[in-house]
Amino acid sequence: PQSAAAAAATAAAPAPAPDATTGPPADRTRIALGQPLAKPGGSGALVHRCTLEGVDGELAVKLLDCTNARESSFEALSTEVELCRDLSHPQIVRFLHLSTSLAVPFDGGNPHLAIVMELLPTSLEDLILERRSTMPPRPFSAARLASIVRELVAALSYLHGLSPPLLHRDLKPANIFFDSGALEDDRAESGAACRLRVGDFDTSVRCDSPLVEFIGTPVT
């Protein structure tokens, strides 16, 4: 795992994050951790609320233990850093900052690889489950579905139009996020922009050769 962590740091070093402010260099910027946002995924990464010195408002940070995580997890997170730092589109989660040795007090004080992103607290999966749980269930309106599909197509068109194209490979409701303001806007039910973002690029690849393996989350 240590060699993979070093590779992650080296791969991410050349350029500042696209949305970083003109504050201190990335490796000296302070991250203040907040409450957890999600349970650890298959990689073992933790996701927490956070704040970042020099950036206004709450953000999200994905954390991976540099001491105990699997090498494959480092490789996946390193890939996500390389891919996300250069993406710039209204329907893609914004990458803001990288730290390769963040000490996390609640996880034994071990150094962690940390990716800071904009905070989008609600996923499409959350919305679907919440609407199913009411009595009677509340399906999305046709106009709302059209706005979701329209913004998803815009995100995929951007990713697939890159050179070489970028394939997400795990697009599902849990990886499609909304900002809280969009959810409070009643016009969204009438087809107004829902301002969704596509995130979680840890299984994504640049498609510079034919792909021959299946990957992603099985449908159950």
mmCIF file with all atom_site columns, C-alpha atoms in Angstrom:
data_model
loop_
_atom_site.group_PDB
_atom_site.id
_atom_site.type_symbol
_atom_site.label_atom_id
_atom_site.label_alt_id
_atom_site.label_comp_id
_atom_site.label_asym_id
_atom_site.label_entity_id
_atom_site.label_seq_id
_atom_site.pdbx_PDB_ins_code
_atom_site.Cartn_x
_atom_site.Cartn_y
_atom_site.Cartn_z
_atom_site.occupancy
_atom_site.B_iso_or_equiv
_atom_site.pdbx_formal_charge
_atom_site.auth_seq_id
_atom_site.auth_comp_id
_atom_site.auth_asym_id
_atom_site.auth_atom_id
_atom_site.pdbx_PDB_model_num
ATOM 1   C CA . PRO A 1 1   ? 0.000   0.000  0.000   1.00 0.00 ? 1   PRO A CA 1
ATOM 2   C CA . GLN A 1 2   ? 2.810   2.490  0.689   1.00 0.00 ? 2   GLN A CA 1
ATOM 3   C CA . SER A 1 3   ? 4.124   2.306  -2.871  1.00 0.00 ? 3   SER A CA 1
ATOM 4   C CA . ALA A 1 4   ? 0.641   2.862  -4.233  1.00 0.00 ? 4   ALA A CA 1
ATOM 5   C CA . ALA A 1 5   ? 0.151   5.826  -1.905  1.00 0.00 ? 5   ALA A CA 1
ATOM 6   C CA . ALA A 1 6   ? 3.399   7.326  -3.171  1.00 0.00 ? 6   ALA A CA 1
ATOM 7   C CA . ALA A 1 7   ? 2.210   6.772  -6.722  1.00 0.00 ? 7   ALA A CA 1
ATOM 8   C CA . ALA A 1 8   ? -1.043  8.544  -5.918  1.00 0.00 ? 8   ALA A CA 1
ATOM 9   C CA . ALA A 1 9   ? 0.841   11.533 -4.567  1.00 0.00 ? 9   ALA A CA 1
ATOM 10  C CA . THR A 1 10  ? 3.178   11.644 -7.574  1.00 0.00 ? 10  THR A CA 1
ATOM 11  C CA . ALA A 1 11  ? 0.351   11.342 -10.080 1.00 0.00 ? 11  ALA A CA 1
ATOM 12  C CA . ALA A 1 12  ? -1.607  14.133 -8.447  1.00 0.00 ? 12  ALA A CA 1
ATOM 13  C CA . ALA A 1 13  ? 1.277   16.555 -7.995  1.00 0.00 ? 13  ALA A CA 1
ATOM 14  C CA . PRO A 1 14  ? 1.730   18.398 -11.339 1.00 0.00 ? 14  PRO A CA 1
ATOM 15  C CA . ALA A 1 15  ? -1.069  21.013 -11.255 1.00 0.00 ? 15  ALA A CA 1
ATOM 16  C CA . PRO A 1 16  ? -3.371  22.744 -8.760  1.00 0.00 ? 16  PRO A CA 1
ATOM 17  C CA . ALA A 1 17  ? -7.001  21.673 -8.546  1.00 0.00 ? 17  ALA A CA 1
ATOM 18  C CA . PRO A 1 18  ? -9.165  23.603 -11.045 1.00 0.00 ? 18  PRO A CA 1
ATOM 19  C CA . ASP A 1 19  ? -11.328 25.221 -8.381  1.00 0.00 ? 19  ASP A CA 1
ATOM 20  C CA . ALA A 1 20  ? -8.646  25.805 -5.757  1.00 0.00 ? 20  ALA A CA 1
ATOM 21  C CA . THR A 1 21  ? -8.414  29.374 -4.475  1.00 0.00 ? 21  THR A CA 1
ATOM 22  C CA . THR A 1 22  ? -5.272  31.486 -4.452  1.00 0.00 ? 22  THR A CA 1
ATOM 23  C CA . GLY A 1 23  ? -4.647  30.578 -0.807  1.00 0.00 ? 23  GLY A CA 1
ATOM 24  C CA . PRO A 1 24  ? -1.872  28.361 0.602   1.00 0.00 ? 24  PRO A CA 1
ATOM 25  C CA . PRO A 1 25  ? -0.420  25.496 -1.494  1.00 0.00 ? 25  PRO A CA 1
ATOM 26  C CA . ALA A 1 26  ? -2.482  22.300 -1.401  1.00 0.00 ? 26  ALA A CA 1
ATOM 27  C CA . ASP A 1 27  ? -0.131  20.365 0.868   1.00 0.00 ? 27  ASP A CA 1
ATOM 28  C CA . ARG A 1 28  ? -0.299  23.126 3.523   1.00 0.00 ? 28  ARG A CA 1
ATOM 29  C CA . THR A 1 29  ? -4.035  23.847 3.330   1.00 0.00 ? 29  THR A CA 1
ATOM 30  C CA . ARG A 1 30  ? -5.936  22.843 6.462   1.00 0.00 ? 30  ARG A CA 1
ATOM 31  C CA . ILE A 1 31  ? -8.909  20.475 6.292   1.00 0.00 ? 31  ILE A CA 1
ATOM 32  C CA . ALA A 1 32  ? -11.291 20.473 9.270   1.00 0.00 ? 32  ALA A CA 1
ATOM 33  C CA . LEU A 1 33  ? -13.329 17.259 9.438   1.00 0.00 ? 33  LEU A CA 1
ATOM 34  C CA . GLY A 1 34  ? -17.030 17.119 10.298  1.00 0.00 ? 34  GLY A CA 1
ATOM 35  C CA . GLN A 1 35  ? -19.765 14.483 10.529  1.00 0.00 ? 35  GLN A CA 1
ATOM 36  C CA . PRO A 1 36  ? -19.780 11.336 8.342   1.00 0.00 ? 36  PRO A CA 1
ATOM 37  C CA . LEU A 1 37  ? -21.890 11.487 5.179   1.00 0.00 ? 37  LEU A CA 1
ATOM 38  C CA . ALA A 1 38  ? -21.888 7.844  4.108   1.00 0.00 ? 38  ALA A CA 1
ATOM 39  C CA . LYS A 1 39  ? -20.867 4.375  5.212   1.00 0.00 ? 39  LYS A CA 1
ATOM 40  C CA . PRO A 1 40  ? -17.501 3.102  3.926   1.00 0.00 ? 40  PRO A CA 1
ATOM 41  C CA . GLY A 1 41  ? -17.777 1.740  0.385   1.00 0.00 ? 41  GLY A CA 1
ATOM 42  C CA . GLY A 1 42  ? -16.094 -1.266 -1.185  1.00 0.00 ? 42  GLY A CA 1
ATOM 43  C CA . SER A 1 43  ? -12.741 0.521  -1.188  1.00 0.00 ? 43  SER A CA 1
ATOM 44  C CA . GLY A 1 44  ? -12.973 1.225  2.546   1.00 0.00 ? 44  GLY A CA 1
ATOM 45  C CA . ALA A 1 45  ? -12.961 4.992  1.939   1.00 0.00 ? 45  ALA A CA 1
ATOM 46  C CA . LEU A 1 46  ? -14.790 7.212  4.436   1.00 0.00 ? 46  LEU A CA 1
ATOM 47  C CA . VAL A 1 47  ? -16.822 10.255 3.347   1.00 0.00 ? 47  VAL A CA 1
ATOM 48  C CA . HIS A 1 48  ? -17.222 13.174 5.767   1.00 0.00 ? 48  HIS A CA 1
ATOM 49  C CA . ARG A 1 49  ? -18.348 16.751 5.802   1.00 0.00 ? 49  ARG A CA 1
ATOM 50  C CA . CYS A 1 50  ? -15.421 19.163 6.041   1.00 0.00 ? 50  CYS A CA 1
ATOM 51  C CA . THR A 1 51  ? -14.269 22.733 5.629   1.00 0.00 ? 51  THR A CA 1
ATOM 52  C CA . LEU A 1 52  ? -11.192 23.822 3.715   1.00 0.00 ? 52  LEU A CA 1
ATOM 53  C CA . GLU A 1 53  ? -9.095  26.829 4.611   1.00 0.00 ? 53  GLU A CA 1
ATOM 54  C CA . GLY A 1 54  ? -9.551  29.520 1.973   1.00 0.00 ? 54  GLY A CA 1
ATOM 55  C CA . VAL A 1 55  ? -12.841 28.107 0.637   1.00 0.00 ? 55  VAL A CA 1
ATOM 56  C CA . ASP A 1 56  ? -16.254 29.263 1.862   1.00 0.00 ? 56  ASP A CA 1
ATOM 57  C CA . GLY A 1 57  ? -18.933 26.831 3.020   1.00 0.00 ? 57  GLY A CA 1
ATOM 58  C CA . GLU A 1 58  ? -19.117 23.134 3.859   1.00 0.00 ? 58  GLU A CA 1
ATOM 59  C CA . LEU A 1 59  ? -17.536 20.568 1.554   1.00 0.00 ? 59  LEU A CA 1
ATOM 60  C CA . ALA A 1 60  ? -17.173 16.783 1.391   1.00 0.00 ? 60  ALA A CA 1
ATOM 61  C CA . VAL A 1 61  ? -13.969 14.787 1.772   1.00 0.00 ? 61  VAL A CA 1
ATOM 62  C CA . LYS A 1 62  ? -13.251 11.179 0.790   1.00 0.00 ? 62  LYS A CA 1
ATOM 63  C CA . LEU A 1 63  ? -10.642 9.605  3.084   1.00 0.00 ? 63  LEU A CA 1
ATOM 64  C CA . LEU A 1 64  ? -8.524  6.486  2.637   1.00 0.00 ? 64  LEU A CA 1
ATOM 65  C CA . ASP A 1 65  ? -6.168  5.169  5.334   1.00 0.00 ? 65  ASP A CA 1
ATOM 66  C CA . CYS A 1 66  ? -2.606  5.158  3.952   1.00 0.00 ? 66  CYS A CA 1
ATOM 67  C CA . THR A 1 67  ? -1.536  2.509  6.475   1.00 0.00 ? 67  THR A CA 1
ATOM 68  C CA . ASN A 1 68  ? -4.200  -0.195 6.320   1.00 0.00 ? 68  ASN A CA 1
ATOM 69  C CA . ALA A 1 69  ? -6.032  0.113  2.995   1.00 0.00 ? 69  ALA A CA 1
ATOM 70  C CA . ARG A 1 70  ? -5.640  -2.359 0.144   1.00 0.00 ? 70  ARG A CA 1
ATOM 71  C CA . GLU A 1 71  ? -3.297  -1.421 -2.700  1.00 0.00 ? 71  GLU A CA 1
ATOM 72  C CA . SER A 1 72  ? -6.199  -1.733 -5.162  1.00 0.00 ? 72  SER A CA 1
ATOM 73  C CA . SER A 1 73  ? -8.076  0.912  -3.155  1.00 0.00 ? 73  SER A CA 1
ATOM 74  C CA . PHE A 1 74  ? -5.155  3.326  -3.463  1.00 0.00 ? 74  PHE A CA 1
ATOM 75  C CA . GLU A 1 75  ? -5.004  2.673  -7.181  1.00 0.00 ? 75  GLU A CA 1
ATOM 76  C CA . ALA A 1 76  ? -8.743  3.383  -7.545  1.00 0.00 ? 76  ALA A CA 1
ATOM 77  C CA . LEU A 1 77  ? -8.547  6.615  -5.557  1.00 0.00 ? 77  LEU A CA 1
ATOM 78  C CA . SER A 1 78  ? -5.412  7.671  -7.431  1.00 0.00 ? 78  SER A CA 1
ATOM 79  C CA . THR A 1 79  ? -7.287  7.136  -10.690 1.00 0.00 ? 79  THR A CA 1
ATOM 80  C CA . GLU A 1 80  ? -10.207 9.211  -9.395  1.00 0.00 ? 80  GLU A CA 1
ATOM 81  C CA . VAL A 1 81  ? -7.828  12.077 -8.539  1.00 0.00 ? 81  VAL A CA 1
ATOM 82  C CA . GLU A 1 82  ? -6.174  12.002 -11.960 1.00 0.00 ? 82  GLU A CA 1
ATOM 83  C CA . LEU A 1 83  ? -9.516  11.994 -13.771 1.00 0.00 ? 83  LEU A CA 1
ATOM 84  C CA . CYS A 1 84  ? -11.504 14.435 -11.639 1.00 0.00 ? 84  CYS A CA 1
ATOM 85  C CA . ARG A 1 85  ? -8.970  17.224 -11.206 1.00 0.00 ? 85  ARG A CA 1
ATOM 86  C CA . ASP A 1 86  ? -9.247  18.183 -14.884 1.00 0.00 ? 86  ASP A CA 1
ATOM 87  C CA . LEU A 1 87  ? -13.031 17.892 -15.265 1.00 0.00 ? 87  LEU A CA 1
ATOM 88  C CA . SER A 1 88  ? -15.070 21.078 -15.535 1.00 0.00 ? 88  SER A CA 1
ATOM 89  C CA . HIS A 1 89  ? -18.795 20.835 -16.257 1.00 0.00 ? 89  HIS A CA 1
ATOM 90  C CA . PRO A 1 90  ? -21.960 21.995 -14.427 1.00 0.00 ? 90  PRO A CA 1
ATOM 91  C CA . GLN A 1 91  ? -23.192 18.373 -14.130 1.00 0.00 ? 91  GLN A CA 1
ATOM 92  C CA . ILE A 1 92  ? -19.942 16.900 -12.743 1.00 0.00 ? 92  ILE A CA 1
ATOM 93  C CA . VAL A 1 93  ? -18.999 16.968 -9.028  1.00 0.00 ? 93  VAL A CA 1
ATOM 94  C CA . ARG A 1 94  ? -16.192 19.512 -8.593  1.00 0.00 ? 94  ARG A CA 1
ATOM 95  C CA . PHE A 1 95  ? -12.795 18.376 -7.303  1.00 0.00 ? 95  PHE A CA 1
ATOM 96  C CA . LEU A 1 96  ? -11.298 21.051 -5.025  1.00 0.00 ? 96  LEU A CA 1
ATOM 97  C CA . HIS A 1 97  ? -8.253  19.782 -3.178  1.00 0.00 ? 97  HIS A CA 1
ATOM 98  C CA . LEU A 1 98  ? -5.929  16.827 -2.528  1.00 0.00 ? 98  LEU A CA 1
ATOM 99  C CA . SER A 1 99  ? -3.984  15.940 0.610   1.00 0.00 ? 99  SER A CA 1
ATOM 100 C CA . THR A 1 100 ? -1.756  12.859 0.627   1.00 0.00 ? 100 THR A CA 1
ATOM 101 C CA . SER A 1 101 ? -1.031  12.706 4.378   1.00 0.00 ? 101 SER A CA 1
ATOM 102 C CA . LEU A 1 102 ? -3.993  14.060 6.367   1.00 0.00 ? 102 LEU A CA 1
ATOM 103 C CA . ALA A 1 103 ? -3.904  12.843 9.997   1.00 0.00 ? 103 ALA A CA 1
ATOM 104 C CA . VAL A 1 104 ? -7.384  11.626 11.005  1.00 0.00 ? 104 VAL A CA 1
ATOM 105 C CA . PRO A 1 105 ? -7.786  11.588 14.808  1.00 0.00 ? 105 PRO A CA 1
ATOM 106 C CA . PHE A 1 106 ? -10.860 9.324  14.895  1.00 0.00 ? 106 PHE A CA 1
ATOM 107 C CA . ASP A 1 107 ? -9.108  6.692  12.766  1.00 0.00 ? 107 ASP A CA 1
ATOM 108 C CA . GLY A 1 108 ? -6.031  6.065  14.898  1.00 0.00 ? 108 GLY A CA 1
ATOM 109 C CA . GLY A 1 109 ? -4.264  9.234  13.769  1.00 0.00 ? 109 GLY A CA 1
ATOM 110 C CA . ASN A 1 110 ? -3.027  7.410  10.672  1.00 0.00 ? 110 ASN A CA 1
ATOM 111 C CA . PRO A 1 111 ? -2.188  9.496  7.582   1.00 0.00 ? 111 PRO A CA 1
ATOM 112 C CA . HIS A 1 112 ? -4.991  9.468  4.995   1.00 0.00 ? 112 HIS A CA 1
ATOM 113 C CA . LEU A 1 113 ? -5.278  10.237 1.329   1.00 0.00 ? 113 LEU A CA 1
ATOM 114 C CA . ALA A 1 114 ? -8.007  12.916 1.174   1.00 0.00 ? 114 ALA A CA 1
ATOM 115 C CA . ILE A 1 115 ? -9.997  14.175 -1.807  1.00 0.00 ? 115 ILE A CA 1
ATOM 116 C CA . VAL A 1 116 ? -12.057 17.305 -1.099  1.00 0.00 ? 116 VAL A CA 1
ATOM 117 C CA . MET A 1 117 ? -15.117 17.905 -3.299  1.00 0.00 ? 117 MET A CA 1
ATOM 118 C CA . GLU A 1 118 ? -18.176 20.115 -3.307  1.00 0.00 ? 118 GLU A CA 1
ATOM 119 C CA . LEU A 1 119 ? -20.839 18.952 -0.842  1.00 0.00 ? 119 LEU A CA 1
ATOM 120 C CA . LEU A 1 120 ? -23.967 17.470 -2.432  1.00 0.00 ? 120 LEU A CA 1
ATOM 121 C CA . PRO A 1 121 ? -25.846 15.856 0.457   1.00 0.00 ? 121 PRO A CA 1
ATOM 122 C CA . THR A 1 122 ? -28.618 14.045 -1.425  1.00 0.00 ? 122 THR A CA 1
ATOM 123 C CA . SER A 1 123 ? -28.377 11.338 -4.080  1.00 0.00 ? 123 SER A CA 1
ATOM 124 C CA . LEU A 1 124 ? -30.975 10.266 -6.606  1.00 0.00 ? 124 LEU A CA 1
ATOM 125 C CA . GLU A 1 125 ? -31.157 6.994  -4.664  1.00 0.00 ? 125 GLU A CA 1
ATOM 126 C CA . ASP A 1 126 ? -32.083 8.960  -1.508  1.00 0.00 ? 126 ASP A CA 1
ATOM 127 C CA . LEU A 1 127 ? -34.838 10.758 -3.395  1.00 0.00 ? 127 LEU A CA 1
ATOM 128 C CA . ILE A 1 128 ? -36.258 7.554  -4.864  1.00 0.00 ? 128 ILE A CA 1
ATOM 129 C CA . LEU A 1 129 ? -36.316 5.785  -1.478  1.00 0.00 ? 129 LEU A CA 1
ATOM 130 C CA . GLU A 1 130 ? -37.851 8.806  0.263   1.00 0.00 ? 130 GLU A CA 1
ATOM 131 C CA . ARG A 1 131 ? -40.633 9.060  -2.339  1.00 0.00 ? 131 ARG A CA 1
ATOM 132 C CA . ARG A 1 132 ? -41.312 5.315  -2.129  1.00 0.00 ? 132 ARG A CA 1
ATOM 133 C CA . SER A 1 133 ? -41.617 5.472  1.663   1.00 0.00 ? 133 SER A CA 1
ATOM 134 C CA . THR A 1 134 ? -44.608 7.832  1.678   1.00 0.00 ? 134 THR A CA 1
ATOM 135 C CA . MET A 1 135 ? -48.189 6.643  1.544   1.00 0.00 ? 135 MET A CA 1
ATOM 136 C CA . PRO A 1 136 ? -49.180 6.861  -1.208  1.00 0.00 ? 136 PRO A CA 1
ATOM 137 C CA . PRO A 1 137 ? -45.766 6.807  -2.948  1.00 0.00 ? 137 PRO A CA 1
ATOM 138 C CA . ARG A 1 138 ? -44.856 9.998  -4.822  1.00 0.00 ? 138 ARG A CA 1
ATOM 139 C CA . PRO A 1 139 ? -43.415 9.245  -8.269  1.00 0.00 ? 139 PRO A CA 1
ATOM 140 C CA . PHE A 1 140 ? -41.469 11.954 -10.084 1.00 0.00 ? 140 PHE A CA 1
ATOM 141 C CA . SER A 1 141 ? -43.470 14.031 -12.523 1.00 0.00 ? 141 SER A CA 1
ATOM 142 C CA . ALA A 1 142 ? -42.761 13.540 -16.230 1.00 0.00 ? 142 ALA A CA 1
ATOM 143 C CA . ALA A 1 143 ? -41.275 17.045 -16.323 1.00 0.00 ? 143 ALA A CA 1
ATOM 144 C CA . ARG A 1 144 ? -38.933 16.281 -13.402 1.00 0.00 ? 144 ARG A CA 1
ATOM 145 C CA . LEU A 1 145 ? -37.818 13.004 -15.019 1.00 0.00 ? 145 LEU A CA 1
ATOM 146 C CA . ALA A 1 146 ? -37.173 14.866 -18.271 1.00 0.00 ? 146 ALA A CA 1
ATOM 147 C CA . SER A 1 147 ? -34.959 17.398 -16.470 1.00 0.00 ? 147 SER A CA 1
ATOM 148 C CA . ILE A 1 148 ? -32.985 14.603 -14.757 1.00 0.00 ? 148 ILE A CA 1
ATOM 149 C CA . VAL A 1 149 ? -32.450 12.749 -18.021 1.00 0.00 ? 149 VAL A CA 1
ATOM 150 C CA . ARG A 1 150 ? -31.527 15.957 -19.844 1.00 0.00 ? 150 ARG A CA 1
ATOM 151 C CA . GLU A 1 151 ? -28.813 16.811 -17.311 1.00 0.00 ? 151 GLU A CA 1
ATOM 152 C CA . LEU A 1 152 ? -27.503 13.233 -17.214 1.00 0.00 ? 152 LEU A CA 1
ATOM 153 C CA . VAL A 1 153 ? -27.210 13.247 -21.011 1.00 0.00 ? 153 VAL A CA 1
ATOM 154 C CA . ALA A 1 154 ? -25.329 16.563 -20.806 1.00 0.00 ? 154 ALA A CA 1
ATOM 155 C CA . ALA A 1 155 ? -22.872 15.063 -18.290 1.00 0.00 ? 155 ALA A CA 1
ATOM 156 C CA . LEU A 1 156 ? -22.289 11.918 -20.367 1.00 0.00 ? 156 LEU A CA 1
ATOM 157 C CA . SER A 1 157 ? -21.983 13.913 -23.584 1.00 0.00 ? 157 SER A CA 1
ATOM 158 C CA . TYR A 1 158 ? -19.230 15.973 -21.945 1.00 0.00 ? 158 TYR A CA 1
ATOM 159 C CA . LEU A 1 159 ? -17.387 12.902 -20.583 1.00 0.00 ? 159 LEU A CA 1
ATOM 160 C CA . HIS A 1 160 ? -17.659 10.947 -23.839 1.00 0.00 ? 160 HIS A CA 1
ATOM 161 C CA . GLY A 1 161 ? -16.635 13.996 -25.870 1.00 0.00 ? 161 GLY A CA 1
ATOM 162 C CA . LEU A 1 162 ? -13.253 14.297 -24.132 1.00 0.00 ? 162 LEU A CA 1
ATOM 163 C CA . SER A 1 163 ? -10.148 13.120 -25.950 1.00 0.00 ? 163 SER A CA 1
ATOM 164 C CA . PRO A 1 164 ? -9.807  10.282 -25.180 1.00 0.00 ? 164 PRO A CA 1
ATOM 165 C CA . PRO A 1 165 ? -13.398 9.720  -23.973 1.00 0.00 ? 165 PRO A CA 1
ATOM 166 C CA . LEU A 1 166 ? -13.931 9.137  -20.251 1.00 0.00 ? 166 LEU A CA 1
ATOM 167 C CA . LEU A 1 167 ? -16.274 6.281  -19.299 1.00 0.00 ? 167 LEU A CA 1
ATOM 168 C CA . HIS A 1 168 ? -17.872 6.434  -15.846 1.00 0.00 ? 168 HIS A CA 1
ATOM 169 C CA . ARG A 1 169 ? -18.680 2.687  -15.715 1.00 0.00 ? 169 ARG A CA 1
ATOM 170 C CA . ASP A 1 170 ? -20.759 2.840  -12.512 1.00 0.00 ? 170 ASP A CA 1
ATOM 171 C CA . LEU A 1 171 ? -23.539 5.309  -13.255 1.00 0.00 ? 171 LEU A CA 1
ATOM 172 C CA . LYS A 1 172 ? -26.420 4.571  -10.857 1.00 0.00 ? 172 LYS A CA 1
ATOM 173 C CA . PRO A 1 173 ? -28.789 6.555  -8.584  1.00 0.00 ? 173 PRO A CA 1
ATOM 174 C CA . ALA A 1 174 ? -26.334 6.396  -5.651  1.00 0.00 ? 174 ALA A CA 1
ATOM 175 C CA . ASN A 1 175 ? -23.698 8.215  -7.754  1.00 0.00 ? 175 ASN A CA 1
ATOM 176 C CA . ILE A 1 176 ? -25.988 11.009 -8.981  1.00 0.00 ? 176 ILE A CA 1
ATOM 177 C CA . PHE A 1 177 ? -26.185 13.928 -6.562  1.00 0.00 ? 177 PHE A CA 1
ATOM 178 C CA . PHE A 1 178 ? -28.255 17.074 -6.028  1.00 0.00 ? 178 PHE A CA 1
ATOM 179 C CA . ASP A 1 179 ? -27.572 20.280 -4.169  1.00 0.00 ? 179 ASP A CA 1
ATOM 180 C CA . SER A 1 180 ? -30.075 21.148 -1.457  1.00 0.00 ? 180 SER A CA 1
ATOM 181 C CA . GLY A 1 181 ? -31.241 24.327 -3.179  1.00 0.00 ? 181 GLY A CA 1
ATOM 182 C CA . ALA A 1 182 ? -32.434 22.402 -6.217  1.00 0.00 ? 182 ALA A CA 1
ATOM 183 C CA . LEU A 1 183 ? -34.535 20.075 -4.073  1.00 0.00 ? 183 LEU A CA 1
ATOM 184 C CA . GLU A 1 184 ? -36.313 22.982 -2.418  1.00 0.00 ? 184 GLU A CA 1
ATOM 185 C CA . ASP A 1 185 ? -37.233 24.566 -5.759  1.00 0.00 ? 185 ASP A CA 1
ATOM 186 C CA . ASP A 1 186 ? -40.833 23.697 -6.621  1.00 0.00 ? 186 ASP A CA 1
ATOM 187 C CA . ARG A 1 187 ? -40.197 24.638 -10.230 1.00 0.00 ? 187 ARG A CA 1
ATOM 188 C CA . ALA A 1 188 ? -38.123 21.456 -10.601 1.00 0.00 ? 188 ALA A CA 1
ATOM 189 C CA . GLU A 1 189 ? -41.398 19.525 -10.759 1.00 0.00 ? 189 GLU A CA 1
ATOM 190 C CA . SER A 1 190 ? -42.298 21.680 -13.768 1.00 0.00 ? 190 SER A CA 1
ATOM 191 C CA . GLY A 1 191 ? -39.115 20.797 -15.625 1.00 0.00 ? 191 GLY A CA 1
ATOM 192 C CA . ALA A 1 192 ? -36.756 23.536 -14.380 1.00 0.00 ? 192 ALA A CA 1
ATOM 193 C CA . ALA A 1 193 ? -33.086 22.616 -14.004 1.00 0.00 ? 193 ALA A CA 1
ATOM 194 C CA . CYS A 1 194 ? -32.523 20.205 -11.098 1.00 0.00 ? 194 CYS A CA 1
ATOM 195 C CA . ARG A 1 195 ? -28.761 20.923 -10.993 1.00 0.00 ? 195 ARG A CA 1
ATOM 196 C CA . LEU A 1 196 ? -27.645 17.330 -10.558 1.00 0.00 ? 196 LEU A CA 1
ATOM 197 C CA . ARG A 1 197 ? -23.987 16.249 -10.496 1.00 0.00 ? 197 ARG A CA 1
ATOM 198 C CA . VAL A 1 198 ? -22.420 12.930 -11.476 1.00 0.00 ? 198 VAL A CA 1
ATOM 199 C CA . GLY A 1 199 ? -19.783 11.729 -8.994  1.00 0.00 ? 199 GLY A CA 1
ATOM 200 C CA . ASP A 1 200 ? -17.722 8.735  -7.782  1.00 0.00 ? 200 ASP A CA 1
ATOM 201 C CA . PHE A 1 201 ? -15.234 8.178  -10.592 1.00 0.00 ? 201 PHE A CA 1
ATOM 202 C CA . ASP A 1 202 ? -13.168 5.469  -8.857  1.00 0.00 ? 202 ASP A CA 1
ATOM 203 C CA . THR A 1 203 ? -14.013 2.843  -11.513 1.00 0.00 ? 203 THR A CA 1
ATOM 204 C CA . SER A 1 204 ? -13.815 5.233  -14.480 1.00 0.00 ? 204 SER A CA 1
ATOM 205 C CA . VAL A 1 205 ? -11.296 4.962  -17.325 1.00 0.00 ? 205 VAL A CA 1
ATOM 206 C CA . ARG A 1 206 ? -10.073 6.877  -20.330 1.00 0.00 ? 206 ARG A CA 1
ATOM 207 C CA . CYS A 1 207 ? -11.205 4.875  -23.352 1.00 0.00 ? 207 CYS A CA 1
ATOM 208 C CA . ASP A 1 208 ? -8.092  4.794  -25.521 1.00 0.00 ? 208 ASP A CA 1
ATOM 209 C CA . SER A 1 209 ? -8.519  1.100  -26.422 1.00 0.00 ? 209 SER A CA 1
ATOM 210 C CA . PRO A 1 210 ? -11.437 -1.390 -26.674 1.00 0.00 ? 210 PRO A CA 1
ATOM 211 C CA . LEU A 1 211 ? -12.886 -2.489 -23.302 1.00 0.00 ? 211 LEU A CA 1
ATOM 212 C CA . VAL A 1 212 ? -13.558 -6.186 -22.795 1.00 0.00 ? 212 VAL A CA 1
ATOM 213 C CA . GLU A 1 213 ? -14.536 -6.606 -19.113 1.00 0.00 ? 213 GLU A CA 1
ATOM 214 C CA . PHE A 1 214 ? -17.739 -5.953 -17.166 1.00 0.00 ? 214 PHE A CA 1
ATOM 215 C CA . ILE A 1 215 ? -17.533 -3.589 -14.215 1.00 0.00 ? 215 ILE A CA 1
ATOM 216 C CA . GLY A 1 216 ? -19.894 -1.662 -11.910 1.00 0.00 ? 216 GLY A CA 1
ATOM 217 C CA . THR A 1 217 ? -22.650 -2.514 -9.456  1.00 0.00 ? 217 THR A CA 1
ATOM 218 C CA . PRO A 1 218 ? -24.791 -5.579 -10.281 1.00 0.00 ? 218 PRO A CA 1
ATOM 219 C CA . VAL A 1 219 ? -28.538 -5.026 -10.516 1.00 0.00 ? 219 VAL A CA 1
ATOM 220 C CA . THR A 1 220 ? -30.303 -6.949 -7.736  1.00 0.00 ? 220 THR A CA 1
#
